Amino acid sequence: MSAVQKTVAKLEKSCTELPAVFSVYMHSYRPVVSQEVSLGALDEADNILNVGCGAMPFTAGLLAKYTDATIHAIDKDPAVLTEAQQNLNRVGVGDNVKLYEGDGTKVVGDGSIVSEVCDVAVLALQARPKDQIVSAYQSTSDAPSKVIVRQPRSIFEETYDSISTTEATVDSVTHLMPTFDQSLMLQV
């Protein structure tokens, strides 16, 4: 884990202990998730897999609020899932997001590990290795057919993984976030 990733992880952990700071931090993700909902034409009929939710599951929580869809959020670190559930409960979507411990390359949203087949996946900036995750979706029947991937700004490409093959990209949106500036929509 790089120094930037460690700093962000510490910031997020401190936010879970301070509800007001959590709310302010979550506010910065609202335009990002709103754009991603439009990008993927996501709605209540979708089952959405959020890969790399962390202790601060802003994306999962906002996806639940903006779409009324069922959200399945995974993280490979079991220690963050309790905090993630507390934070989801705090913002009123704890019942709409199901949390799982898992590796994004193995939890492909085909119903084998998460409770339902997922038709959309949203990969967090810190999810890695993105190429391997997308490849798993491409080689699995009933895996998500739409994948939204956050791409790091060029200055952070050595810190955060980016998808290297973009031929499956059908659309994209740009963001004003400090660490990532684009979300790609892939059809797999």
mmCIF file of C-alpha atoms in Angstrom:
data_model
loop_
_atom_site.group_PDB
_atom_site.id
_atom_site.type_symbol
_atom_site.label_atom_id
_atom_site.label_comp_id
_atom_site.label_asym_id
_atom_site.label_seq_id
_atom_site.Cartn_x
_atom_site.Cartn_y
_atom_site.Cartn_z
ATOM 1 C CA MET A 1 0.000 0.000 0.000
ATOM 2 C CA SER A 2 1.424 3.378 -1.011
ATOM 3 C CA ALA A 3 1.735 6.425 1.244
ATOM 4 C CA VAL A 4 -1.234 8.051 -0.512
ATOM 5 C CA GLN A 5 -3.386 4.948 -0.005
ATOM 6 C CA LYS A 6 -2.374 4.720 3.672
ATOM 7 C CA THR A 7 -3.207 8.394 4.207
ATOM 8 C CA VAL A 8 -6.616 8.028 2.543
ATOM 9 C CA ALA A 9 -7.307 4.870 4.586
ATOM 10 C CA LYS A 10 -6.451 6.706 7.836
ATOM 11 C CA LEU A 11 -8.631 9.666 6.847
ATOM 12 C CA GLU A 12 -11.540 7.368 6.062
ATOM 13 C CA LYS A 13 -11.090 5.455 9.317
ATOM 14 C CA SER A 14 -11.127 8.693 11.317
ATOM 15 C CA CYS A 15 -14.302 9.750 9.497
ATOM 16 C CA THR A 16 -16.140 6.640 10.668
ATOM 17 C CA GLU A 17 -15.666 7.837 14.240
ATOM 18 C CA LEU A 18 -16.920 11.369 13.502
ATOM 19 C CA PRO A 19 -20.398 11.360 11.911
ATOM 20 C CA ALA A 20 -20.251 15.036 10.879
ATOM 21 C CA VAL A 21 -16.954 14.508 9.045
ATOM 22 C CA PHE A 22 -18.382 11.375 7.431
ATOM 23 C CA SER A 23 -21.312 13.393 6.061
ATOM 24 C CA VAL A 24 -19.036 16.109 4.656
ATOM 25 C CA TYR A 25 -16.707 13.542 3.052
ATOM 26 C CA MET A 26 -19.675 11.662 1.574
ATOM 27 C CA HIS A 27 -20.941 14.901 0.048
ATOM 28 C CA SER A 28 -17.945 15.001 -2.322
ATOM 29 C CA TYR A 29 -19.006 11.651 -3.825
ATOM 30 C CA ARG A 30 -22.572 12.731 -4.660
ATOM 31 C CA PRO A 31 -21.815 14.203 -8.110
ATOM 32 C CA VAL A 32 -19.552 11.262 -8.961
ATOM 33 C CA VAL A 33 -22.158 8.618 -8.161
ATOM 34 C CA SER A 34 -24.921 10.674 -9.757
ATOM 35 C CA GLN A 35 -22.932 10.814 -13.001
ATOM 36 C CA GLU A 36 -22.209 7.079 -12.795
ATOM 37 C CA VAL A 37 -25.917 6.307 -12.289
ATOM 38 C CA SER A 38 -26.677 8.282 -15.465
ATOM 39 C CA LEU A 39 -23.714 6.740 -17.305
ATOM 40 C CA GLY A 40 -24.967 3.210 -16.643
ATOM 41 C CA ALA A 41 -28.680 4.077 -16.810
ATOM 42 C CA LEU A 42 -28.991 2.428 -13.394
ATOM 43 C CA ASP A 43 -32.340 2.079 -11.660
ATOM 44 C CA GLU A 44 -34.314 -0.031 -9.174
ATOM 45 C CA ALA A 45 -34.410 -3.015 -11.543
ATOM 46 C CA ASP A 46 -30.626 -3.459 -11.334
ATOM 47 C CA ASN A 47 -28.654 -5.644 -8.960
ATOM 48 C CA ILE A 48 -25.407 -3.739 -8.507
ATOM 49 C CA LEU A 49 -22.065 -5.108 -7.326
ATOM 50 C CA ASN A 50 -19.755 -2.505 -5.742
ATOM 51 C CA VAL A 51 -16.178 -3.819 -5.674
ATOM 52 C CA GLY A 52 -13.887 -2.289 -3.042
ATOM 53 C CA CYS A 53 -16.404 -0.622 -0.731
ATOM 54 C CA GLY A 54 -14.048 -0.090 2.219
ATOM 55 C CA ALA A 55 -15.097 1.189 5.631
ATOM 56 C CA MET A 56 -16.540 4.308 4.013
ATOM 57 C CA PRO A 57 -18.953 2.799 1.479
ATOM 58 C CA PHE A 58 -19.994 6.126 -0.064
ATOM 59 C CA THR A 59 -20.554 4.627 -3.480
ATOM 60 C CA ALA A 60 -22.686 1.745 -2.211
ATOM 61 C CA GLY A 61 -24.746 4.055 0.001
ATOM 62 C CA LEU A 62 -25.312 6.639 -2.703
ATOM 63 C CA LEU A 63 -26.107 3.985 -5.319
ATOM 64 C CA ALA A 64 -28.794 2.681 -2.947
ATOM 65 C CA LYS A 65 -30.205 6.187 -2.394
ATOM 66 C CA TYR A 66 -30.135 7.249 -6.043
ATOM 67 C CA THR A 67 -31.439 4.042 -7.642
ATOM 68 C CA ASP A 68 -33.471 2.113 -5.031
ATOM 69 C CA ALA A 69 -31.601 -0.908 -6.443
ATOM 70 C CA THR A 70 -30.229 -3.802 -4.425
ATOM 71 C CA ILE A 71 -26.540 -3.144 -3.800
ATOM 72 C CA HIS A 72 -24.012 -5.892 -3.056
ATOM 73 C CA ALA A 73 -20.768 -4.399 -1.753
ATOM 74 C CA ILE A 74 -17.565 -6.359 -1.298
ATOM 75 C CA ASP A 75 -14.188 -5.704 0.231
ATOM 76 C CA LYS A 76 -11.291 -8.087 0.732
ATOM 77 C CA ASP A 77 -10.513 -6.672 4.186
ATOM 78 C CA PRO A 78 -12.900 -8.256 6.722
ATOM 79 C CA ALA A 79 -11.939 -5.650 9.345
ATOM 80 C CA VAL A 80 -13.693 -2.851 7.426
ATOM 81 C CA LEU A 81 -17.069 -4.555 7.006
ATOM 82 C CA THR A 82 -18.351 -3.819 10.540
ATOM 83 C CA GLU A 83 -17.489 -0.135 10.137
ATOM 84 C CA ALA A 84 -19.038 -0.137 6.664
ATOM 85 C CA GLN A 85 -22.315 -1.514 8.059
ATOM 86 C CA GLN A 86 -22.364 1.099 10.830
ATOM 87 C CA ASN A 87 -21.813 3.879 8.292
ATOM 88 C CA LEU A 88 -24.531 2.555 5.975
ATOM 89 C CA ASN A 89 -26.934 2.371 8.923
ATOM 90 C CA ARG A 90 -26.001 5.942 9.874
ATOM 91 C CA VAL A 91 -27.071 7.276 6.461
ATOM 92 C CA GLY A 92 -30.250 5.180 6.403
ATOM 93 C CA VAL A 93 -29.418 2.600 3.730
ATOM 94 C CA GLY A 94 -28.124 -0.262 5.868
ATOM 95 C CA ASP A 95 -31.008 -2.502 4.804
ATOM 96 C CA ASN A 96 -30.465 -1.733 1.101
ATOM 97 C CA VAL A 97 -26.788 -2.715 0.924
ATOM 98 C CA LYS A 98 -25.559 -6.252 1.525
ATOM 99 C CA LEU A 99 -21.901 -6.551 2.521
ATOM 100 C CA TYR A 100 -19.567 -9.426 1.668
ATOM 101 C CA GLU A 101 -15.952 -10.255 2.312
ATOM 102 C CA GLY A 102 -14.382 -11.110 -0.999
ATOM 103 C CA ASP A 103 -11.786 -10.604 -3.662
ATOM 104 C CA GLY A 104 -13.076 -8.722 -6.712
ATOM 105 C CA THR A 105 -11.388 -11.207 -9.030
ATOM 106 C CA LYS A 106 -13.395 -14.063 -7.504
ATOM 107 C CA VAL A 107 -16.713 -12.424 -6.574
ATOM 108 C CA VAL A 108 -17.992 -11.897 -10.068
ATOM 109 C CA GLY A 109 -21.633 -11.157 -9.319
ATOM 110 C CA ASP A 110 -22.878 -14.413 -10.822
ATOM 111 C CA GLY A 111 -24.792 -15.454 -7.689
ATOM 112 C CA SER A 112 -22.142 -17.918 -6.496
ATOM 113 C CA ILE A 113 -20.904 -15.809 -3.578
ATOM 114 C CA VAL A 114 -23.203 -12.801 -3.403
ATOM 115 C CA SER A 115 -26.827 -13.738 -2.894
ATOM 116 C CA GLU A 116 -28.118 -12.626 -6.308
ATOM 117 C CA VAL A 117 -26.874 -12.395 -9.872
ATOM 118 C CA CYS A 118 -25.603 -8.848 -10.502
ATOM 119 C CA ASP A 119 -26.025 -7.191 -13.881
ATOM 120 C CA VAL A 120 -23.867 -4.139 -13.129
ATOM 121 C CA ALA A 121 -20.521 -3.754 -11.363
ATOM 122 C CA VAL A 122 -18.976 -0.520 -10.102
ATOM 123 C CA LEU A 123 -15.246 -0.772 -9.406
ATOM 124 C CA ALA A 124 -13.871 1.610 -6.798
ATOM 125 C CA LEU A 125 -10.662 3.476 -7.479
ATOM 126 C CA GLN A 126 -8.765 1.225 -5.066
ATOM 127 C CA ALA A 127 -10.087 -2.031 -6.583
ATOM 128 C CA ARG A 128 -7.280 -4.038 -8.107
ATOM 129 C CA PRO A 129 -6.246 -5.595 -10.404
ATOM 130 C CA LYS A 130 -8.908 -4.026 -12.602
ATOM 131 C CA ASP A 131 -7.921 -5.874 -15.796
ATOM 132 C CA GLN A 132 -8.181 -9.209 -13.975
ATOM 133 C CA ILE A 133 -11.545 -8.290 -12.428
ATOM 134 C CA VAL A 134 -13.009 -7.322 -15.816
ATOM 135 C CA SER A 135 -11.509 -10.447 -17.390
ATOM 136 C CA ALA A 136 -13.289 -12.565 -14.761
ATOM 137 C CA TYR A 137 -16.588 -10.948 -15.770
ATOM 138 C CA GLN A 138 -15.892 -11.577 -19.458
ATOM 139 C CA SER A 139 -15.236 -15.268 -18.858
ATOM 140 C CA THR A 140 -18.179 -16.002 -16.536
ATOM 141 C CA SER A 141 -21.750 -16.534 -17.639
ATOM 142 C CA ASP A 142 -24.297 -14.489 -15.690
ATOM 143 C CA ALA A 143 -21.598 -12.003 -14.618
ATOM 144 C CA PRO A 144 -22.275 -8.263 -14.825
ATOM 145 C CA SER A 145 -22.570 -7.098 -18.434
ATOM 146 C CA LYS A 146 -22.069 -3.422 -17.538
ATOM 147 C CA VAL A 147 -18.956 -2.409 -15.618
ATOM 148 C CA ILE A 148 -18.224 1.121 -14.433
ATOM 149 C CA VAL A 149 -14.536 1.640 -13.660
ATOM 150 C CA ARG A 150 -12.961 4.652 -11.951
ATOM 151 C CA GLN A 151 -9.678 5.626 -13.564
ATOM 152 C CA PRO A 152 -6.933 7.432 -11.612
ATOM 153 C CA ARG A 153 -5.554 10.791 -12.642
ATOM 154 C CA SER A 154 -2.238 10.367 -14.472
ATOM 155 C CA ILE A 155 -0.289 11.576 -11.430
ATOM 156 C CA PHE A 156 -1.755 8.654 -9.416
ATOM 157 C CA GLU A 157 -1.378 5.857 -11.998
ATOM 158 C CA GLU A 158 1.441 4.266 -9.998
ATOM 159 C CA THR A 159 -0.612 4.462 -6.802
ATOM 160 C CA TYR A 160 -3.960 3.203 -8.114
ATOM 161 C CA ASP A 161 -4.577 0.544 -10.730
ATOM 162 C CA SER A 162 -6.159 1.550 -14.015
ATOM 163 C CA ILE A 163 -7.761 -0.565 -16.682
ATOM 164 C CA SER A 164 -5.304 -1.004 -19.537
ATOM 165 C CA THR A 165 -7.628 -2.226 -22.257
ATOM 166 C CA THR A 166 -10.410 0.166 -23.075
ATOM 167 C CA GLU A 167 -11.827 -1.403 -26.252
ATOM 168 C CA ALA A 168 -14.971 -2.418 -24.341
ATOM 169 C CA THR A 169 -15.573 1.224 -23.320
ATOM 170 C CA VAL A 170 -18.911 2.494 -24.587
ATOM 171 C CA ASP A 171 -19.052 5.807 -22.720
ATOM 172 C CA SER A 172 -17.341 7.835 -20.005
ATOM 173 C CA VAL A 173 -17.804 10.773 -17.654
ATOM 174 C CA THR A 174 -15.261 13.110 -16.086
ATOM 175 C CA HIS A 175 -14.956 14.094 -12.435
ATOM 176 C CA LEU A 176 -13.298 16.768 -10.337
ATOM 177 C CA MET A 177 -12.005 14.380 -7.656
ATOM 178 C CA PRO A 178 -8.392 14.789 -6.511
ATOM 179 C CA THR A 179 -7.332 11.174 -7.182
ATOM 180 C CA PHE A 180 -9.520 10.162 -10.132
ATOM 181 C CA ASP A 181 -10.911 12.124 -13.040
ATOM 182 C CA GLN A 182 -12.883 9.643 -15.117
ATOM 183 C CA SER A 183 -15.341 6.767 -14.936
ATOM 184 C CA LEU A 184 -15.504 4.419 -17.900
ATOM 185 C CA MET A 185 -18.567 2.368 -18.817
ATOM 186 C CA LEU A 186 -17.578 -1.013 -20.251
ATOM 187 C CA GLN A 187 -19.903 -3.471 -21.961
ATOM 188 C CA VAL A 188 -18.528 -6.965 -21.271
#
